[in-house]
């Protein structure tokens, strides 16, 4: 089970901030989320959204072990 965390506007859009999802890879996790909420899946794939697996930013695919934490981070604005 992966512990999925959403932050900022992503959590607001989903209506939840933390959830447990059964997935063996990041692609499977995204597919599971898309199956439940296509609009959220689209937002998670949007420009500037970053993914951290066990607090390390990843690009592309990642294998998820048991008790993995996956965080989706919205684009940051600065100024």
Short mmCIF file of N, CA, C and O in Angstrom, two decimals:
data_model
loop_
_atom_site.label_atom_id
_atom_site.label_comp_id
_atom_site.label_asym_id
_atom_site.label_seq_id
_atom_site.Cartn_x
_atom_site.Cartn_y
_atom_site.Cartn_z
N UNK A 1 0.84 -1.19 0.00
CA UNK A 1 0.00 0.00 0.00
C UNK A 1 0.88 1.24 0.00
O UNK A 1 1.77 1.38 0.82
N UNK A 2 0.59 2.14 -0.91
CA UNK A 2 1.31 3.41 -0.95
C UNK A 2 0.47 4.45 -0.21
O UNK A 2 -0.75 4.49 -0.33
N UNK A 3 1.14 5.27 0.53
CA UNK A 3 0.49 6.40 1.20
C UNK A 3 0.61 7.58 0.25
O UNK A 3 1.71 8.05 -0.04
N UNK A 4 -0.52 8.06 -0.27
CA UNK A 4 -0.54 9.13 -1.25
C UNK A 4 -0.91 10.44 -0.55
O UNK A 4 -1.90 10.51 0.17
N UNK A 5 -0.09 11.46 -0.77
CA UNK A 5 -0.31 12.78 -0.19
C UNK A 5 -0.51 13.79 -1.31
O UNK A 5 0.23 13.78 -2.30
N UNK A 6 -1.51 14.64 -1.15
CA UNK A 6 -1.75 15.73 -2.09
C UNK A 6 -1.59 17.04 -1.34
O UNK A 6 -1.99 17.16 -0.19
N UNK A 7 -1.05 18.04 -2.02
CA UNK A 7 -0.83 19.33 -1.40
C UNK A 7 -1.47 20.44 -2.22
O UNK A 7 -1.68 20.30 -3.42
N UNK A 8 -1.75 21.56 -1.56
CA UNK A 8 -2.25 22.76 -2.22
C UNK A 8 -3.52 22.53 -2.99
O UNK A 8 -4.44 21.86 -2.56
N UNK A 9 -3.56 23.10 -4.20
CA UNK A 9 -4.76 23.04 -5.02
C UNK A 9 -5.13 21.62 -5.42
O UNK A 9 -6.29 21.33 -5.69
N UNK A 10 -4.14 20.72 -5.45
CA UNK A 10 -4.43 19.32 -5.78
C UNK A 10 -5.31 18.69 -4.71
O UNK A 10 -6.28 17.98 -5.01
N UNK A 11 -4.99 18.94 -3.45
CA UNK A 11 -5.81 18.42 -2.34
C UNK A 11 -7.19 19.07 -2.35
O UNK A 11 -8.20 18.40 -2.12
N UNK A 12 -7.23 20.37 -2.64
CA UNK A 12 -8.51 21.06 -2.70
C UNK A 12 -9.39 20.46 -3.79
O UNK A 12 -10.58 20.24 -3.59
N UNK A 13 -8.81 20.20 -4.94
CA UNK A 13 -9.57 19.63 -6.06
C UNK A 13 -10.06 18.22 -5.73
O UNK A 13 -11.19 17.87 -6.03
N UNK A 14 -9.20 17.41 -5.11
CA UNK A 14 -9.55 16.02 -4.81
C UNK A 14 -10.55 15.90 -3.67
O UNK A 14 -11.33 14.95 -3.62
N UNK A 15 -10.49 16.84 -2.74
CA UNK A 15 -11.33 16.74 -1.55
C UNK A 15 -10.72 15.85 -0.49
O UNK A 15 -11.38 15.48 0.47
N UNK A 16 -9.46 15.49 -0.67
CA UNK A 16 -8.73 14.71 0.34
C UNK A 16 -7.25 15.08 0.26
O UNK A 16 -6.77 15.56 -0.74
N UNK A 17 -6.55 14.86 1.37
CA UNK A 17 -5.12 15.17 1.43
C UNK A 17 -4.25 13.92 1.56
O UNK A 17 -3.08 13.94 1.21
N UNK A 18 -4.82 12.86 2.07
CA UNK A 18 -4.04 11.62 2.28
C UNK A 18 -4.94 10.42 2.06
O UNK A 18 -6.10 10.41 2.48
N UNK A 19 -4.38 9.41 1.38
CA UNK A 19 -5.14 8.20 1.09
C UNK A 19 -4.18 7.04 0.88
O UNK A 19 -3.07 7.23 0.42
N UNK A 20 -4.61 5.84 1.20
CA UNK A 20 -3.83 4.63 0.94
C UNK A 20 -4.30 4.03 -0.39
O UNK A 20 -5.51 3.89 -0.61
N UNK A 21 -3.35 3.71 -1.28
CA UNK A 21 -3.68 3.15 -2.58
C UNK A 21 -2.77 1.94 -2.82
O UNK A 21 -1.57 2.02 -2.60
N UNK A 22 -3.37 0.85 -3.30
CA UNK A 22 -2.61 -0.36 -3.64
C UNK A 22 -2.05 -0.18 -5.05
O UNK A 22 -2.80 -0.05 -6.02
N UNK A 23 -0.72 -0.13 -5.16
CA UNK A 23 -0.08 0.03 -6.47
C UNK A 23 1.38 -0.39 -6.37
O UNK A 23 2.05 -0.09 -5.39
N UNK A 24 1.86 -1.07 -7.41
CA UNK A 24 3.25 -1.54 -7.42
C UNK A 24 4.19 -0.59 -8.14
O UNK A 24 5.40 -0.73 -8.08
N UNK A 25 3.61 0.40 -8.85
CA UNK A 25 4.43 1.35 -9.58
C UNK A 25 3.71 2.69 -9.62
O UNK A 25 2.51 2.78 -9.36
N UNK A 26 4.45 3.71 -9.98
CA UNK A 26 3.87 5.04 -10.09
C UNK A 26 2.81 5.05 -11.20
O UNK A 26 1.75 5.66 -11.05
N UNK A 27 3.07 4.34 -12.30
CA UNK A 27 2.09 4.26 -13.40
C UNK A 27 0.80 3.60 -12.92
O UNK A 27 -0.30 4.06 -13.24
N UNK A 28 0.91 2.54 -12.14
CA UNK A 28 -0.28 1.86 -11.61
C UNK A 28 -1.03 2.76 -10.64
O UNK A 28 -2.26 2.76 -10.61
N UNK A 29 -0.30 3.52 -9.86
CA UNK A 29 -0.92 4.46 -8.93
C UNK A 29 -1.70 5.53 -9.69
O UNK A 29 -2.85 5.82 -9.37
N UNK A 30 -1.09 6.08 -10.73
CA UNK A 30 -1.77 7.09 -11.55
C UNK A 30 -3.03 6.49 -12.20
O UNK A 30 -4.07 7.14 -12.27
N UNK A 31 -2.93 5.25 -12.68
CA UNK A 31 -4.08 4.58 -13.31
C UNK A 31 -5.20 4.38 -12.30
O UNK A 31 -6.38 4.57 -12.62
N UNK A 32 -4.86 4.01 -11.09
CA UNK A 32 -5.86 3.81 -10.05
C UNK A 32 -6.56 5.13 -9.72
O UNK A 32 -7.79 5.17 -9.58
N UNK A 33 -5.80 6.20 -9.63
CA UNK A 33 -6.38 7.51 -9.36
C UNK A 33 -7.27 7.93 -10.52
O UNK A 33 -8.38 8.43 -10.33
N UNK A 34 -6.82 7.70 -11.76
CA UNK A 34 -7.61 8.06 -12.95
C UNK A 34 -8.92 7.29 -12.99
O UNK A 34 -9.95 7.83 -13.41
N UNK A 35 -8.88 6.05 -12.54
CA UNK A 35 -10.09 5.23 -12.51
C UNK A 35 -11.12 5.82 -11.55
O UNK A 35 -12.32 5.74 -11.81
N UNK A 36 -10.65 6.39 -10.46
CA UNK A 36 -11.54 6.98 -9.46
C UNK A 36 -11.93 8.42 -9.78
O UNK A 36 -13.04 8.85 -9.47
N UNK A 37 -11.01 9.19 -10.39
CA UNK A 37 -11.24 10.62 -10.60
C UNK A 37 -10.41 11.11 -11.78
O UNK A 37 -9.25 11.49 -11.62
N UNK A 38 -11.02 11.11 -12.97
CA UNK A 38 -10.31 11.48 -14.20
C UNK A 38 -9.81 12.92 -14.15
O UNK A 38 -8.71 13.21 -14.64
N UNK A 39 -10.57 13.83 -13.56
CA UNK A 39 -10.14 15.23 -13.49
C UNK A 39 -8.92 15.39 -12.59
O UNK A 39 -8.01 16.16 -12.90
N UNK A 40 -8.89 14.66 -11.48
CA UNK A 40 -7.72 14.72 -10.60
C UNK A 40 -6.51 14.14 -11.32
O UNK A 40 -5.42 14.71 -11.25
N UNK A 41 -6.69 13.03 -12.02
CA UNK A 41 -5.57 12.42 -12.76
C UNK A 41 -5.00 13.41 -13.77
O UNK A 41 -3.78 13.51 -13.92
N UNK A 42 -5.88 14.15 -14.44
CA UNK A 42 -5.43 15.15 -15.40
C UNK A 42 -4.64 16.25 -14.70
O UNK A 42 -3.60 16.69 -15.18
N UNK A 43 -5.11 16.69 -13.54
CA UNK A 43 -4.41 17.72 -12.78
C UNK A 43 -3.04 17.22 -12.31
O UNK A 43 -2.06 17.97 -12.35
N UNK A 44 -2.95 15.96 -11.89
CA UNK A 44 -1.68 15.41 -11.42
C UNK A 44 -0.66 15.29 -12.55
O UNK A 44 0.55 15.33 -12.30
N UNK A 45 -1.14 15.15 -13.78
CA UNK A 45 -0.26 15.05 -14.94
C UNK A 45 0.04 16.42 -15.54
O UNK A 45 0.78 16.52 -16.52
N UNK A 46 -0.51 17.47 -14.95
CA UNK A 46 -0.37 18.81 -15.49
C UNK A 46 1.04 19.38 -15.39
O UNK A 46 1.90 18.84 -14.67
N UNK A 47 1.27 20.47 -16.11
CA UNK A 47 2.59 21.09 -16.10
C UNK A 47 2.97 21.61 -14.72
O UNK A 47 2.15 22.18 -14.01
N UNK A 48 4.20 21.37 -14.36
CA UNK A 48 4.72 21.88 -13.10
C UNK A 48 4.45 21.02 -11.88
O UNK A 48 5.01 21.26 -10.82
N UNK A 49 3.59 20.01 -12.01
CA UNK A 49 3.32 19.12 -10.87
C UNK A 49 4.50 18.18 -10.70
O UNK A 49 4.94 17.54 -11.66
N UNK A 50 5.03 18.13 -9.49
CA UNK A 50 6.17 17.25 -9.20
C UNK A 50 5.71 16.09 -8.32
O UNK A 50 4.74 16.21 -7.58
N UNK A 51 6.46 14.99 -8.42
CA UNK A 51 6.15 13.80 -7.63
C UNK A 51 7.37 13.46 -6.78
O UNK A 51 8.50 13.42 -7.28
N UNK A 52 7.12 13.22 -5.50
CA UNK A 52 8.19 12.77 -4.60
C UNK A 52 7.83 11.39 -4.09
O UNK A 52 6.70 11.15 -3.65
N UNK A 53 8.77 10.46 -4.19
CA UNK A 53 8.60 9.12 -3.65
C UNK A 53 9.56 8.99 -2.48
O UNK A 53 10.77 9.13 -2.64
N UNK A 54 8.99 8.76 -1.32
CA UNK A 54 9.77 8.71 -0.08
C UNK A 54 10.68 9.94 0.05
O UNK A 54 11.86 9.84 0.33
N UNK A 55 10.07 11.10 -0.22
CA UNK A 55 10.68 12.43 -0.05
C UNK A 55 11.80 12.75 -1.05
O UNK A 55 12.53 13.72 -0.86
N UNK A 56 11.92 11.97 -2.12
CA UNK A 56 12.89 12.25 -3.18
C UNK A 56 12.13 12.51 -4.47
O UNK A 56 11.30 11.69 -4.87
N UNK A 57 12.39 13.64 -5.11
CA UNK A 57 11.71 13.95 -6.36
C UNK A 57 12.08 12.93 -7.43
O UNK A 57 13.24 12.53 -7.54
N UNK A 58 11.07 12.51 -8.18
CA UNK A 58 11.31 11.56 -9.27
C UNK A 58 10.70 12.11 -10.55
O UNK A 58 9.73 12.85 -10.53
N UNK A 59 11.31 11.72 -11.64
CA UNK A 59 10.77 12.05 -12.96
C UNK A 59 10.60 10.72 -13.68
O UNK A 59 11.46 9.87 -13.64
N UNK A 60 9.46 10.55 -14.32
CA UNK A 60 9.22 9.29 -15.03
C UNK A 60 8.65 8.24 -14.11
O UNK A 60 7.90 8.54 -13.18
N UNK A 61 9.06 7.01 -14.32
CA UNK A 61 8.49 5.86 -13.62
C UNK A 61 9.26 5.56 -12.33
O UNK A 61 10.44 5.88 -12.21
N UNK A 62 8.57 4.94 -11.40
CA UNK A 62 9.20 4.50 -10.15
C UNK A 62 8.45 3.26 -9.64
O UNK A 62 7.23 3.18 -9.77
N UNK A 63 9.20 2.32 -9.11
CA UNK A 63 8.61 1.14 -8.47
C UNK A 63 8.26 1.53 -7.04
O UNK A 63 9.03 2.22 -6.38
N UNK A 64 7.10 1.09 -6.59
CA UNK A 64 6.65 1.42 -5.24
C UNK A 64 6.70 0.18 -4.36
O UNK A 64 6.04 -0.81 -4.67
N UNK A 65 7.47 0.24 -3.30
CA UNK A 65 7.54 -0.86 -2.33
C UNK A 65 6.41 -0.69 -1.32
O UNK A 65 5.71 0.32 -1.31
N UNK A 66 6.24 -1.67 -0.48
CA UNK A 66 5.23 -1.58 0.58
C UNK A 66 5.56 -0.38 1.47
O UNK A 66 6.72 -0.08 1.72
N UNK A 67 4.54 0.32 1.89
CA UNK A 67 4.67 1.47 2.79
C UNK A 67 5.42 2.64 2.16
O UNK A 67 6.04 3.43 2.86
N UNK A 68 5.37 2.76 0.85
CA UNK A 68 5.98 3.88 0.17
C UNK A 68 5.10 5.12 0.31
O UNK A 68 3.88 5.02 0.28
N UNK A 69 5.72 6.27 0.45
CA UNK A 69 4.99 7.54 0.50
C UNK A 69 5.17 8.24 -0.85
O UNK A 69 6.30 8.43 -1.31
N UNK A 70 4.05 8.60 -1.48
CA UNK A 70 4.08 9.31 -2.76
C UNK A 70 3.37 10.64 -2.56
O UNK A 70 2.20 10.66 -2.16
N UNK A 71 4.07 11.72 -2.82
CA UNK A 71 3.49 13.05 -2.65
C UNK A 71 3.43 13.75 -4.01
O UNK A 71 4.40 13.72 -4.77
N UNK A 72 2.27 14.33 -4.31
CA UNK A 72 2.10 15.13 -5.51
C UNK A 72 2.12 16.59 -5.08
O UNK A 72 1.32 17.02 -4.25
N UNK A 73 3.04 17.34 -5.68
CA UNK A 73 3.27 18.72 -5.30
C UNK A 73 2.86 19.65 -6.43
O UNK A 73 3.36 19.51 -7.56
N UNK A 74 1.97 20.60 -6.18
CA UNK A 74 1.55 21.51 -7.22
C UNK A 74 2.67 22.45 -7.61
O UNK A 74 3.64 22.59 -6.87
N UNK A 75 2.54 23.10 -8.75
CA UNK A 75 3.56 24.08 -9.14
C UNK A 75 3.70 25.15 -8.06
O UNK A 75 2.70 25.56 -7.46
N UNK A 76 4.92 25.55 -7.82
CA UNK A 76 5.18 26.58 -6.82
C UNK A 76 5.26 27.93 -7.52
O UNK A 76 5.81 28.03 -8.61
N UNK A 77 4.71 28.93 -6.88
CA UNK A 77 4.86 30.27 -7.43
C UNK A 77 5.74 31.07 -6.47
O UNK A 77 5.75 30.83 -5.28
N UNK A 78 6.47 31.95 -7.02
CA UNK A 78 7.37 32.75 -6.17
C UNK A 78 7.27 34.21 -6.56
O UNK A 78 6.67 34.57 -7.55
N UNK A 79 7.91 34.99 -5.76
CA UNK A 79 7.85 36.39 -6.14
C UNK A 79 8.51 37.27 -5.16
O UNK A 79 9.10 37.03 -4.21
#
